[in-house]
mmCIF file of C-alpha atoms in Angstrom:
data_model
loop_
_atom_site.group_PDB
_atom_site.id
_atom_site.type_symbol
_atom_site.label_atom_id
_atom_site.label_comp_id
_atom_site.label_asym_id
_atom_site.label_seq_id
_atom_site.Cartn_x
_atom_site.Cartn_y
_atom_site.Cartn_z
ATOM 1 C CA MET A 23 -133.353 -168.262 7.901
ATOM 2 C CA LEU A 24 -135.543 -169.996 4.931
ATOM 3 C CA SER A 25 -138.772 -172.338 5.486
ATOM 4 C CA VAL A 26 -139.920 -172.503 2.090
ATOM 5 C CA HIS A 27 -142.875 -175.192 2.617
ATOM 6 C CA THR A 28 -144.298 -174.122 6.222
ATOM 7 C CA SER A 29 -144.221 -170.839 7.624
ATOM 8 C CA PRO A 30 -143.471 -170.588 11.418
ATOM 9 C CA LEU A 31 -146.868 -168.642 11.683
ATOM 10 C CA HIS A 32 -148.652 -171.634 11.065
ATOM 11 C CA GLN A 33 -150.170 -173.428 14.156
ATOM 12 C CA PRO A 34 -148.333 -177.092 14.442
ATOM 13 C CA GLY A 35 -150.641 -179.489 13.595
ATOM 14 C CA THR A 36 -152.320 -178.201 10.815
ATOM 15 C CA GLY A 37 -151.246 -178.814 7.181
ATOM 16 C CA ASP A 38 -147.650 -179.732 7.108
ATOM 17 C CA ALA A 39 -147.118 -177.477 10.323
ATOM 18 C CA GLY A 40 -145.162 -179.643 13.007
ATOM 19 C CA GLY A 41 -142.273 -179.741 15.160
ATOM 20 C CA MET A 42 -140.081 -177.886 12.337
ATOM 21 C CA ASN A 43 -142.527 -174.715 13.004
ATOM 22 C CA VAL A 44 -141.894 -174.697 16.717
ATOM 23 C CA TYR A 45 -138.146 -175.265 16.066
ATOM 24 C CA ILE A 46 -137.826 -172.236 13.992
ATOM 25 C CA VAL A 47 -140.191 -169.946 16.110
ATOM 26 C CA GLU A 48 -138.141 -170.859 19.483
ATOM 27 C CA LEU A 49 -134.852 -170.748 18.105
ATOM 28 C CA SER A 50 -135.413 -167.561 16.107
ATOM 29 C CA ARG A 51 -136.817 -165.590 19.492
ATOM 30 C CA ARG A 52 -133.769 -167.010 21.364
ATOM 31 C CA LEU A 53 -131.134 -166.299 19.151
ATOM 32 C CA ALA A 54 -132.598 -162.542 18.937
ATOM 33 C CA ALA A 55 -132.554 -162.293 22.628
ATOM 34 C CA GLN A 56 -128.791 -163.198 22.204
ATOM 35 C CA GLY A 57 -128.292 -160.499 20.025
ATOM 36 C CA ILE A 58 -128.543 -161.803 16.548
ATOM 37 C CA ARG A 59 -131.044 -160.703 14.185
ATOM 38 C CA VAL A 60 -133.143 -163.073 12.302
ATOM 39 C CA GLU A 61 -135.077 -162.815 9.014
ATOM 40 C CA ILE A 62 -137.244 -165.894 8.165
ATOM 41 C CA PHE A 63 -138.501 -166.242 4.515
ATOM 42 C CA THR A 64 -141.338 -168.500 4.029
ATOM 43 C CA ARG A 65 -143.786 -168.788 1.293
ATOM 44 C CA ALA A 66 -147.003 -166.873 1.038
ATOM 45 C CA THR A 67 -150.224 -169.158 1.634
ATOM 46 C CA THR A 68 -152.940 -166.350 1.311
ATOM 47 C CA ALA A 69 -153.373 -163.205 -0.482
ATOM 48 C CA THR A 70 -154.266 -161.227 2.331
ATOM 49 C CA LEU A 71 -150.830 -161.678 4.292
ATOM 50 C CA PRO A 72 -148.352 -158.413 4.560
ATOM 51 C CA PRO A 73 -145.098 -158.745 3.269
ATOM 52 C CA THR A 74 -143.228 -158.810 6.440
ATOM 53 C CA VAL A 75 -144.743 -159.710 10.397
ATOM 54 C CA GLU A 76 -142.786 -159.231 13.396
ATOM 55 C CA LEU A 77 -142.832 -162.212 15.182
ATOM 56 C CA ALA A 78 -140.721 -161.379 18.030
ATOM 57 C CA PRO A 79 -138.182 -158.182 18.669
ATOM 58 C CA GLY A 80 -135.469 -158.916 16.312
ATOM 59 C CA VAL A 81 -137.408 -161.257 14.244
ATOM 60 C CA LEU A 82 -138.580 -160.531 11.048
ATOM 61 C CA VAL A 83 -140.990 -162.975 8.814
ATOM 62 C CA ARG A 84 -141.066 -162.221 5.024
ATOM 63 C CA HIS A 85 -143.352 -163.661 2.814
ATOM 64 C CA VAL A 86 -142.540 -164.831 -0.504
ATOM 65 C CA ASP A 87 -145.028 -165.088 -3.493
ATOM 66 C CA ALA A 88 -144.049 -168.247 -5.209
ATOM 67 C CA GLY A 89 -147.221 -170.248 -6.793
ATOM 68 C CA PRO A 90 -150.781 -170.039 -5.918
ATOM 69 C CA TYR A 91 -151.477 -169.387 -2.373
ATOM 70 C CA GLU A 92 -153.640 -172.364 -1.665
ATOM 71 C CA GLY A 93 -153.880 -176.098 -2.712
ATOM 72 C CA LEU A 94 -150.327 -176.389 -3.309
ATOM 73 C CA ALA A 95 -148.842 -179.631 -1.991
ATOM 74 C CA LYS A 96 -145.331 -179.989 -0.801
ATOM 75 C CA GLU A 97 -144.741 -182.261 -3.176
ATOM 76 C CA GLU A 98 -145.467 -179.597 -6.136
ATOM 77 C CA LEU A 99 -143.294 -177.208 -4.214
ATOM 78 C CA PRO A 100 -139.838 -178.068 -6.042
ATOM 79 C CA ALA A 101 -141.493 -176.411 -9.130
ATOM 80 C CA GLN A 102 -141.728 -173.164 -7.093
ATOM 81 C CA LEU A 103 -138.347 -172.937 -5.948
ATOM 82 C CA CYS A 104 -137.149 -170.602 -8.932
ATOM 83 C CA ALA A 105 -139.842 -168.290 -8.008
ATOM 84 C CA PHE A 106 -138.848 -168.306 -4.342
ATOM 85 C CA THR A 107 -135.391 -167.770 -4.880
ATOM 86 C CA HIS A 108 -136.329 -164.703 -7.170
ATOM 87 C CA GLY A 109 -138.417 -163.541 -4.153
ATOM 88 C CA VAL A 110 -135.669 -163.775 -1.852
ATOM 89 C CA MET A 111 -132.963 -162.013 -4.001
ATOM 90 C CA ARG A 112 -135.537 -159.342 -4.573
ATOM 91 C CA ALA A 113 -135.512 -158.556 -0.868
ATOM 92 C CA TRP A 114 -131.853 -158.875 -0.691
ATOM 93 C CA ALA A 115 -131.344 -156.257 -3.376
ATOM 94 C CA ASP A 116 -133.053 -153.665 -1.145
ATOM 95 C CA HIS A 117 -130.271 -153.982 1.309
ATOM 96 C CA ARG A 118 -126.233 -152.505 1.269
ATOM 97 C CA PRO A 119 -124.201 -155.377 0.538
ATOM 98 C CA GLY A 120 -123.162 -157.588 3.109
ATOM 99 C CA TYR A 121 -126.618 -157.222 4.883
ATOM 100 C CA TYR A 122 -126.950 -160.645 5.494
ATOM 101 C CA ASP A 123 -124.295 -162.691 7.551
ATOM 102 C CA LEU A 124 -125.347 -166.348 6.955
ATOM 103 C CA VAL A 125 -127.929 -168.430 5.701
ATOM 104 C CA HIS A 126 -129.705 -171.022 7.758
ATOM 105 C CA SER A 127 -132.393 -173.214 5.820
ATOM 106 C CA HIS A 128 -134.705 -175.894 7.043
ATOM 107 C CA TYR A 129 -135.447 -178.968 5.346
ATOM 108 C CA TRP A 130 -134.474 -179.707 1.743
ATOM 109 C CA LEU A 131 -136.428 -177.788 -0.095
ATOM 110 C CA SER A 132 -135.446 -174.414 1.635
ATOM 111 C CA GLY A 133 -131.589 -175.896 1.561
ATOM 112 C CA HIS A 134 -131.711 -175.400 -2.461
ATOM 113 C CA VAL A 135 -132.784 -171.631 -2.006
ATOM 114 C CA GLY A 136 -130.155 -171.343 0.516
ATOM 115 C CA TRP A 137 -127.221 -172.971 -1.563
ATOM 116 C CA LEU A 138 -128.383 -170.536 -4.313
ATOM 117 C CA ALA A 139 -128.506 -167.615 -1.718
ATOM 118 C CA ALA A 140 -125.533 -168.336 -0.050
ATOM 119 C CA GLU A 141 -123.105 -168.448 -3.290
ATOM 120 C CA ARG A 142 -124.649 -165.362 -4.355
ATOM 121 C CA TRP A 143 -124.081 -163.225 -1.226
ATOM 122 C CA GLY A 144 -120.353 -164.992 -0.558
ATOM 123 C CA VAL A 145 -121.815 -166.108 3.070
ATOM 124 C CA PRO A 146 -121.912 -169.496 4.667
ATOM 125 C CA LEU A 147 -124.549 -171.817 4.450
ATOM 126 C CA VAL A 148 -125.799 -173.912 7.452
ATOM 127 C CA HIS A 149 -128.390 -176.453 6.741
ATOM 128 C CA ALA A 150 -130.725 -178.312 9.261
ATOM 129 C CA MET A 151 -132.263 -181.590 7.365
ATOM 130 C CA HIS A 152 -135.255 -182.123 9.920
ATOM 131 C CA THR A 153 -136.054 -185.539 7.974
ATOM 132 C CA MET A 154 -134.223 -187.391 5.447
ATOM 133 C CA ALA A 155 -135.481 -189.334 2.517
ATOM 134 C CA LYS A 156 -133.224 -191.988 3.081
ATOM 135 C CA VAL A 157 -133.721 -192.888 6.623
ATOM 136 C CA LYS A 158 -137.788 -192.305 6.212
ATOM 137 C CA ASN A 159 -137.658 -194.582 3.152
ATOM 138 C CA ALA A 160 -136.051 -197.315 5.234
ATOM 139 C CA ALA A 161 -138.697 -197.353 7.892
ATOM 140 C CA LEU A 162 -142.007 -196.595 6.013
ATOM 141 C CA ALA A 163 -145.415 -197.475 7.377
ATOM 142 C CA GLN A 164 -147.286 -199.842 5.910
ATOM 143 C CA GLY A 165 -148.935 -198.383 2.693
ATOM 144 C CA ASP A 166 -147.047 -194.932 2.954
ATOM 145 C CA THR A 167 -145.613 -193.324 0.057
ATOM 146 C CA PRO A 168 -141.654 -193.566 -0.492
ATOM 147 C CA GLU A 169 -139.887 -190.111 -0.883
ATOM 148 C CA PRO A 170 -138.903 -189.355 -4.484
ATOM 149 C CA ALA A 171 -135.702 -189.872 -5.726
ATOM 150 C CA ALA A 172 -135.323 -186.118 -6.738
ATOM 151 C CA ARG A 173 -135.327 -185.310 -2.829
ATOM 152 C CA VAL A 174 -132.698 -187.849 -2.209
ATOM 153 C CA ILE A 175 -130.807 -186.083 -5.117
ATOM 154 C CA GLY A 176 -131.452 -182.856 -3.626
ATOM 155 C CA GLU A 177 -130.531 -183.530 -0.185
ATOM 156 C CA THR A 178 -127.119 -184.974 -1.406
ATOM 157 C CA GLN A 179 -126.466 -181.821 -2.975
ATOM 158 C CA ILE A 180 -127.100 -179.805 -0.246
ATOM 159 C CA VAL A 181 -124.973 -182.034 1.996
ATOM 160 C CA ARG A 182 -122.058 -181.546 0.043
ATOM 161 C CA ALA A 183 -122.581 -177.484 -0.633
ATOM 162 C CA ALA A 184 -123.461 -176.719 3.053
ATOM 163 C CA ASP A 185 -120.498 -175.272 5.487
ATOM 164 C CA ARG A 186 -122.307 -176.836 8.544
ATOM 165 C CA LEU A 187 -124.833 -179.407 8.943
ATOM 166 C CA ILE A 188 -127.029 -179.285 12.319
ATOM 167 C CA ALA A 189 -127.989 -182.468 13.497
ATOM 168 C CA ASN A 190 -130.616 -183.169 16.321
ATOM 169 C CA THR A 191 -128.618 -186.228 17.867
ATOM 170 C CA ALA A 192 -125.657 -188.325 17.236
ATOM 171 C CA ASP A 193 -127.909 -191.024 15.440
ATOM 172 C CA GLU A 194 -128.942 -188.042 13.045
ATOM 173 C CA ALA A 195 -125.013 -187.239 12.886
ATOM 174 C CA ASN A 196 -124.347 -190.588 11.906
ATOM 175 C CA ASP A 197 -127.059 -190.939 9.474
ATOM 176 C CA LEU A 198 -125.611 -187.879 7.232
ATOM 177 C CA VAL A 199 -122.422 -189.380 7.170
ATOM 178 C CA HIS A 200 -123.604 -193.180 6.150
ATOM 179 C CA HIS A 201 -126.258 -192.066 3.984
ATOM 180 C CA TYR A 202 -125.059 -189.120 2.622
ATOM 181 C CA GLU A 203 -121.380 -189.254 2.987
ATOM 182 C CA ALA A 204 -121.362 -185.845 4.744
ATOM 183 C CA ASP A 205 -117.996 -184.781 6.228
ATOM 184 C CA PRO A 206 -117.954 -185.484 9.966
ATOM 185 C CA ALA A 207 -116.096 -182.051 10.522
ATOM 186 C CA LYS A 208 -119.032 -180.118 9.024
ATOM 187 C CA VAL A 209 -121.697 -181.798 11.226
ATOM 188 C CA ALA A 210 -122.664 -180.190 14.328
ATOM 189 C CA ILE A 211 -125.155 -181.756 16.999
ATOM 190 C CA VAL A 212 -127.468 -179.283 18.792
ATOM 191 C CA HIS A 213 -130.460 -180.842 20.774
ATOM 192 C CA PRO A 214 -133.647 -178.829 20.107
ATOM 193 C CA GLY A 215 -134.967 -177.699 23.225
ATOM 194 C CA VAL A 216 -138.502 -176.884 24.906
ATOM 195 C CA ASN A 217 -140.267 -173.536 26.163
ATOM 196 C CA LEU A 218 -140.238 -174.038 29.601
ATOM 197 C CA ASP A 219 -142.031 -171.570 30.462
ATOM 198 C CA ARG A 220 -145.301 -173.000 28.812
ATOM 199 C CA PHE A 221 -144.620 -176.482 29.036
ATOM 200 C CA ARG A 222 -144.426 -176.961 32.831
ATOM 201 C CA PRO A 223 -146.133 -178.492 35.355
ATOM 202 C CA ALA A 224 -148.691 -176.811 37.142
ATOM 203 C CA PRO A 225 -147.493 -175.155 40.413
ATOM 204 C CA ALA A 226 -150.026 -176.865 42.427
ATOM 205 C CA GLY A 227 -148.280 -180.171 41.465
ATOM 206 C CA LEU A 228 -148.642 -183.057 39.239
ATOM 207 C CA GLU A 229 -151.640 -184.483 40.465
ATOM 208 C CA ALA A 230 -153.625 -181.415 41.247
ATOM 209 C CA GLY A 231 -152.329 -180.084 37.850
ATOM 210 C CA ARG A 232 -153.786 -182.993 35.977
ATOM 211 C CA GLN A 233 -156.931 -182.365 37.643
ATOM 212 C CA ALA A 234 -157.293 -179.006 36.791
ATOM 213 C CA ALA A 235 -156.237 -179.265 33.113
ATOM 214 C CA ARG A 236 -159.297 -182.482 33.065
ATOM 215 C CA ALA A 237 -161.497 -179.871 34.555
ATOM 216 C CA ALA A 238 -160.541 -177.199 32.102
ATOM 217 C CA LEU A 239 -160.943 -179.623 29.164
ATOM 218 C CA GLY A 240 -164.064 -181.164 30.085
ATOM 219 C CA LEU A 241 -162.257 -184.818 30.759
ATOM 220 C CA PRO A 242 -163.254 -187.449 33.392
ATOM 221 C CA ALA A 243 -161.104 -186.801 36.439
ATOM 222 C CA GLY A 244 -160.436 -190.421 37.025
ATOM 223 C CA ALA A 245 -159.893 -191.828 33.666
ATOM 224 C CA PHE A 246 -156.648 -193.431 32.298
ATOM 225 C CA ILE A 247 -156.025 -191.150 29.276
ATOM 226 C CA PRO A 248 -153.245 -191.993 26.692
ATOM 227 C CA LEU A 249 -152.739 -189.041 24.607
ATOM 228 C CA PHE A 250 -151.607 -188.813 20.798
ATOM 229 C CA ALA A 251 -150.882 -185.588 19.809
ATOM 230 C CA GLY A 252 -149.451 -184.667 16.369
ATOM 231 C CA ARG A 253 -150.288 -184.799 12.764
ATOM 232 C CA ILE A 254 -152.462 -187.502 11.539
ATOM 233 C CA GLN A 255 -150.401 -189.512 8.843
ATOM 234 C CA PRO A 256 -148.941 -192.817 8.588
ATOM 235 C CA LEU A 257 -145.267 -191.932 9.490
ATOM 236 C CA LYS A 258 -146.685 -190.844 12.930
ATOM 237 C CA ALA A 259 -148.512 -194.143 13.419
ATOM 238 C CA PRO A 260 -151.582 -192.926 15.291
ATOM 239 C CA ASP A 261 -153.306 -196.190 13.945
ATOM 240 C CA VAL A 262 -151.174 -198.109 15.909
ATOM 241 C CA LEU A 263 -152.170 -196.605 19.309
ATOM 242 C CA LEU A 264 -156.100 -197.661 18.216
ATOM 243 C CA HIS A 265 -155.253 -200.884 17.560
ATOM 244 C CA ALA A 266 -153.418 -201.127 20.869
ATOM 245 C CA THR A 267 -156.580 -199.620 22.575
ATOM 246 C CA ALA A 268 -158.678 -202.313 21.226
ATOM 247 C CA LEU A 269 -156.262 -205.154 22.478
ATOM 248 C CA LEU A 270 -156.238 -203.406 25.618
ATOM 249 C CA LEU A 271 -159.943 -203.557 25.836
ATOM 250 C CA GLU A 272 -159.874 -207.062 25.138
ATOM 251 C CA ARG A 273 -157.686 -207.677 27.839
ATOM 252 C CA GLU A 274 -159.323 -205.434 30.624
ATOM 253 C CA PRO A 275 -162.895 -205.253 29.415
ATOM 254 C CA ALA A 276 -163.683 -203.188 32.657
ATOM 255 C CA LEU A 277 -161.213 -200.404 31.591
ATOM 256 C CA ARG A 278 -163.609 -199.455 29.175
ATOM 257 C CA HIS A 279 -165.724 -197.376 31.261
ATOM 258 C CA ASN A 280 -162.628 -195.709 32.766
ATOM 259 C CA LEU A 281 -160.670 -194.953 29.209
ATOM 260 C CA LEU A 282 -160.333 -191.776 26.838
ATOM 261 C CA VAL A 283 -158.039 -191.889 23.867
ATOM 262 C CA PRO A 284 -157.586 -188.335 22.561
ATOM 263 C CA VAL A 285 -156.233 -187.779 19.308
ATOM 264 C CA VAL A 286 -155.310 -183.868 18.935
ATOM 265 C CA GLY A 287 -153.969 -182.926 15.588
ATOM 266 C CA GLY A 288 -155.126 -182.701 11.823
ATOM 267 C CA PRO A 289 -154.376 -184.928 8.486
ATOM 268 C CA SER A 290 -151.137 -184.070 6.993
ATOM 269 C CA GLY A 291 -148.785 -185.102 4.183
ATOM 270 C CA SER A 292 -149.801 -188.610 2.912
ATOM 271 C CA GLY A 293 -152.679 -188.726 5.447
ATOM 272 C CA LEU A 294 -154.751 -186.148 3.261
ATOM 273 C CA ALA A 295 -155.317 -189.099 0.988
ATOM 274 C CA LYS A 296 -158.037 -190.638 3.094
ATOM 275 C CA PRO A 297 -158.728 -188.037 6.053
ATOM 276 C CA GLU A 298 -161.282 -189.729 7.931
ATOM 277 C CA ALA A 299 -159.376 -193.172 7.912
ATOM 278 C CA LEU A 300 -158.584 -193.124 11.270
ATOM 279 C CA GLN A 301 -162.293 -192.500 12.425
ATOM 280 C CA LYS A 302 -163.407 -195.164 10.190
ATOM 281 C CA LEU A 303 -160.509 -197.602 12.011
ATOM 282 C CA ALA A 304 -162.073 -196.598 15.296
ATOM 283 C CA ALA A 305 -165.523 -197.861 14.414
ATOM 284 C CA ARG A 306 -164.134 -201.026 12.701
ATOM 285 C CA LEU A 307 -162.352 -201.648 16.026
ATOM 286 C CA GLY A 308 -165.403 -201.135 18.181
ATOM 287 C CA ILE A 309 -163.588 -198.246 20.134
ATOM 288 C CA SER A 310 -165.554 -195.199 19.135
ATOM 289 C CA ASP A 311 -166.829 -194.821 22.244
ATOM 290 C CA VAL A 312 -163.369 -194.177 24.137
ATOM 291 C CA VAL A 313 -161.761 -192.555 21.279
ATOM 292 C CA ARG A 314 -161.912 -188.517 20.973
ATOM 293 C CA PHE A 315 -160.875 -186.806 17.993
ATOM 294 C CA VAL A 316 -159.898 -182.963 18.691
ATOM 295 C CA PRO A 317 -158.734 -180.536 15.757
ATOM 296 C CA PRO A 318 -155.162 -178.998 16.189
ATOM 297 C CA VAL A 319 -155.008 -176.723 18.951
ATOM 298 C CA GLY A 320 -152.643 -173.655 19.977
ATOM 299 C CA GLN A 321 -149.421 -174.319 22.092
ATOM 300 C CA ASP A 322 -151.151 -173.280 25.239
ATOM 301 C CA ARG A 323 -153.952 -175.353 24.908
ATOM 302 C CA LEU A 324 -151.575 -178.359 23.983
ATOM 303 C CA ALA A 325 -149.862 -178.098 27.334
ATOM 304 C CA GLU A 326 -153.204 -178.292 28.864
ATOM 305 C CA TRP A 327 -153.997 -181.384 27.016
ATOM 306 C CA PHE A 328 -150.274 -182.766 27.810
ATOM 307 C CA ARG A 329 -151.033 -181.917 31.769
ATOM 308 C CA ALA A 330 -154.190 -183.915 31.833
ATOM 309 C CA ALA A 331 -152.907 -186.802 29.942
ATOM 310 C CA SER A 332 -151.883 -190.131 31.905
ATOM 311 C CA VAL A 333 -149.349 -190.736 28.963
ATOM 312 C CA LEU A 334 -148.450 -189.395 25.449
ATOM 313 C CA VAL A 335 -148.219 -192.275 23.182
ATOM 314 C CA MET A 336 -145.723 -191.639 20.118
ATOM 315 C CA PRO A 337 -145.395 -194.807 17.831
ATOM 316 C CA SER A 338 -143.772 -193.111 14.976
ATOM 317 C CA TYR A 339 -141.922 -194.895 12.184
ATOM 318 C CA SER A 340 -139.467 -192.021 12.035
ATOM 319 C CA GLU A 341 -138.548 -188.932 14.278
ATOM 320 C CA SER A 342 -135.837 -186.588 13.828
ATOM 321 C CA PHE A 343 -136.229 -185.665 17.337
ATOM 322 C CA GLY A 344 -139.595 -185.718 18.910
ATOM 323 C CA LEU A 345 -140.126 -182.225 20.445
ATOM 324 C CA VAL A 346 -143.660 -183.404 21.444
ATOM 325 C CA ALA A 347 -142.124 -186.076 23.565
ATOM 326 C CA VAL A 348 -140.010 -183.371 25.392
ATOM 327 C CA GLU A 349 -142.944 -181.034 25.677
ATOM 328 C CA ALA A 350 -145.153 -183.517 27.315
ATOM 329 C CA GLN A 351 -142.532 -184.591 29.966
ATOM 330 C CA ALA A 352 -141.876 -180.926 30.787
ATOM 331 C CA CYS A 353 -145.312 -181.128 31.706
ATOM 332 C CA GLY A 354 -144.828 -184.227 33.700
ATOM 333 C CA THR A 355 -146.460 -186.693 31.719
ATOM 334 C CA PRO A 356 -144.553 -189.671 30.836
ATOM 335 C CA VAL A 357 -144.039 -191.109 27.311
ATOM 336 C CA VAL A 358 -144.488 -194.522 25.464
ATOM 337 C CA ALA A 359 -142.768 -194.098 22.164
ATOM 338 C CA ALA A 360 -141.148 -196.280 19.749
ATOM 339 C CA ALA A 361 -137.162 -196.606 19.675
ATOM 340 C CA VAL A 362 -136.806 -194.699 16.532
ATOM 341 C CA GLY A 363 -134.632 -191.588 15.656
ATOM 342 C CA GLY A 364 -134.283 -188.933 18.412
ATOM 343 C CA LEU A 365 -136.915 -190.591 20.734
ATOM 344 C CA PRO A 366 -134.199 -192.772 22.370
ATOM 345 C CA VAL A 367 -132.621 -189.174 23.502
ATOM 346 C CA ALA A 368 -135.659 -187.449 24.268
ATOM 347 C CA VAL A 369 -137.021 -190.163 26.442
ATOM 348 C CA ARG A 370 -135.128 -192.139 29.024
ATOM 349 C CA ASP A 371 -136.547 -195.642 28.524
ATOM 350 C CA GLY A 372 -137.999 -196.840 32.234
ATOM 351 C CA VAL A 373 -137.055 -193.498 33.873
ATOM 352 C CA THR A 374 -139.248 -190.919 32.240
ATOM 353 C CA GLY A 375 -141.472 -193.538 30.006
ATOM 354 C CA TYR A 376 -140.833 -196.535 27.811
ATOM 355 C CA LEU A 377 -139.329 -196.981 24.589
ATOM 356 C CA ILE A 378 -140.817 -199.914 22.550
ATOM 357 C CA ASP A 379 -138.895 -201.768 19.416
ATOM 358 C CA GLY A 380 -141.040 -201.840 16.234
ATOM 359 C CA HIS A 381 -144.657 -201.053 16.082
ATOM 360 C CA ASP A 382 -146.489 -204.245 17.165
ATOM 361 C CA PRO A 383 -149.735 -202.804 18.828
ATOM 362 C CA ALA A 384 -149.620 -205.864 21.380
ATOM 363 C CA ASP A 385 -146.413 -204.389 22.707
ATOM 364 C CA TYR A 386 -147.958 -200.996 23.284
ATOM 365 C CA ALA A 387 -151.051 -202.675 24.650
ATOM 366 C CA ARG A 388 -148.980 -204.191 27.361
ATOM 367 C CA VAL A 389 -147.379 -201.006 28.561
ATOM 368 C CA LEU A 390 -150.506 -199.094 28.522
ATOM 369 C CA HIS A 391 -152.027 -202.285 30.615
ATOM 370 C CA ARG A 392 -149.358 -201.487 32.994
ATOM 371 C CA LEU A 393 -149.317 -198.000 33.748
ATOM 372 C CA ALA A 394 -153.199 -198.008 33.645
ATOM 373 C CA ALA A 395 -152.820 -200.539 36.594
ATOM 374 C CA GLU A 396 -150.182 -198.825 38.394
ATOM 375 C CA PRO A 397 -151.034 -195.054 38.534
ATOM 376 C CA GLY A 398 -148.188 -194.881 41.694
ATOM 377 C CA ARG A 399 -145.422 -195.935 38.797
ATOM 378 C CA THR A 400 -147.190 -193.816 36.336
ATOM 379 C CA ALA A 401 -146.977 -190.773 38.806
ATOM 380 C CA ASP A 402 -143.152 -191.896 39.418
ATOM 381 C CA LEU A 403 -142.428 -191.685 35.841
ATOM 382 C CA GLY A 404 -144.077 -188.047 35.203
ATOM 383 C CA ARG A 405 -142.239 -186.592 38.346
ATOM 384 C CA ALA A 406 -138.670 -187.845 36.492
ATOM 385 C CA ALA A 407 -139.931 -186.625 33.455
ATOM 386 C CA ALA A 408 -140.232 -183.170 34.510
ATOM 387 C CA ARG A 409 -136.892 -183.347 35.866
ATOM 388 C CA HIS A 410 -135.372 -185.049 32.635
ATOM 389 C CA ALA A 411 -136.993 -182.103 30.274
ATOM 390 C CA ARG A 412 -135.587 -179.165 32.334
ATOM 391 C CA SER A 413 -132.099 -180.245 30.430
ATOM 392 C CA PHE A 414 -133.693 -179.280 27.266
ATOM 393 C CA GLY A 415 -133.689 -175.281 27.074
ATOM 394 C CA TRP A 416 -134.060 -173.363 24.314
ATOM 395 C CA ASP A 417 -131.520 -170.790 25.524
ATOM 396 C CA SER A 418 -128.536 -173.621 25.656
ATOM 397 C CA ALA A 419 -129.952 -174.705 22.185
ATOM 398 C CA ALA A 420 -129.657 -170.832 20.777
ATOM 399 C CA ALA A 421 -126.366 -170.544 22.121
ATOM 400 C CA ALA A 422 -124.946 -173.727 20.992
ATOM 401 C CA THR A 423 -126.455 -172.987 17.344
ATOM 402 C CA ALA A 424 -124.643 -169.204 17.340
ATOM 403 C CA ASP A 425 -121.638 -171.411 18.003
ATOM 404 C CA VAL A 426 -122.152 -173.393 14.846
ATOM 405 C CA TYR A 427 -122.931 -170.157 12.962
ATOM 406 C CA ALA A 428 -119.591 -168.594 14.305
ATOM 407 C CA GLY A 429 -117.380 -171.679 13.214
ATOM 408 C CA ALA A 430 -119.196 -171.356 9.716
ATOM 409 C CA MET A 431 -118.238 -167.980 9.125
ATOM 410 C CA LEU A 432 -114.746 -168.377 10.436
ATOM 411 C CA ASP A 433 -114.425 -171.124 7.878
ATOM 412 C CA HIS A 434 -115.878 -169.483 5.213
ATOM 413 C CA HIS A 435 -114.161 -166.044 5.119
ATOM 414 C CA PRO A 436 -110.946 -167.483 5.034
ATOM 415 C CA ARG A 437 -111.926 -169.072 1.902
ATOM 416 C CA ARG A 438 -113.640 -166.240 0.395
ATOM 417 C CA LEU A 439 -110.752 -164.238 0.481
ATOM 418 C CA ARG A 440 -108.389 -166.601 -0.986
ATOM 419 C CA SER A 441 -110.873 -167.062 -3.995
ATOM 420 C CA ALA A 442 -110.713 -163.157 -4.393
ATOM 421 C CA HIS A 443 -106.754 -163.316 -4.459
ATOM 422 C CA VAL A 444 -107.163 -165.954 -7.314
#
């Protein structure tokens, strides 16, 4: 596996680390448990990192020196792909011929390294886009920076070169065909999973678990708590939740004494240009007293936040799937989300939460007002959410991915045999 711009060892919610990190870690663990050894190549971000780290039995992370360890923005990484590819090839040279059977690249930067590696080794390339420039550019947040033309060109090249493309949802598969002219026969749909051992309701039940989680986090027991969890950048639209909170308090001033809005995560991507913008927005809206900014937390602590929340709010402009939505639901917490990308698959509208067309804060405020006023309805949604999330297990995702690998290898090797006889 190749993950150039973000390490699977990084904590999600910091820097560029997010759902893709969780995806790579969990998928690799489950593949290894099913008998597929995995090596993950990623860029070294500090000089103190060891060359290799065992992530789990059968999963090895290799750190590749490519560019300065720190201070390198994602937008600057294309200039380091040659150095990264060189590091991958050096590791390959230490092995016997045929050591690697397949390359699985994640995100377009990794796809270019994977394209070269797969060609050099004579093995198939499986690629997961995770996000697509054309899709993101079609739904930009106000003031956000469009993805560059170089990325669009790069993604188009990878789509043509890959033996298989893994899409999270049918909509993503359609986007690959529509925007990038992908061969439909090469596109496989594999829903990501959720770690159901970590993200689950408390054994004592949803309400008792919620109160225990709130006590552990120092949160008020009886408050209405709409939670944002993720990277703080325009794409994720945490500002929509803050504007909705201000409208909610205009409509129901008495709620101010019984409302808490945690924002869990750190600035990332284009959000780094104004890292304190959200705090300043809360102050301008006059809601600083009800908003709590929390630095990124580890996965176990994140599960506690999900159990403590009344509802998770995801007003994103684009989501390839929205793992956070499934993780929250697995903890028994309903989700209010924008009806974009994979979120209509992750969330069952009216059953496990609500999907909202667009990003008008007034629409989010109306739904939040209803949930605050009807705790029984919120509890019903939470119970349905926990049941729904149980269908998203990583074991089934890994098994489906292994089938994609098998199909790619079956198609690739006859081609290689034919070329050997030319």
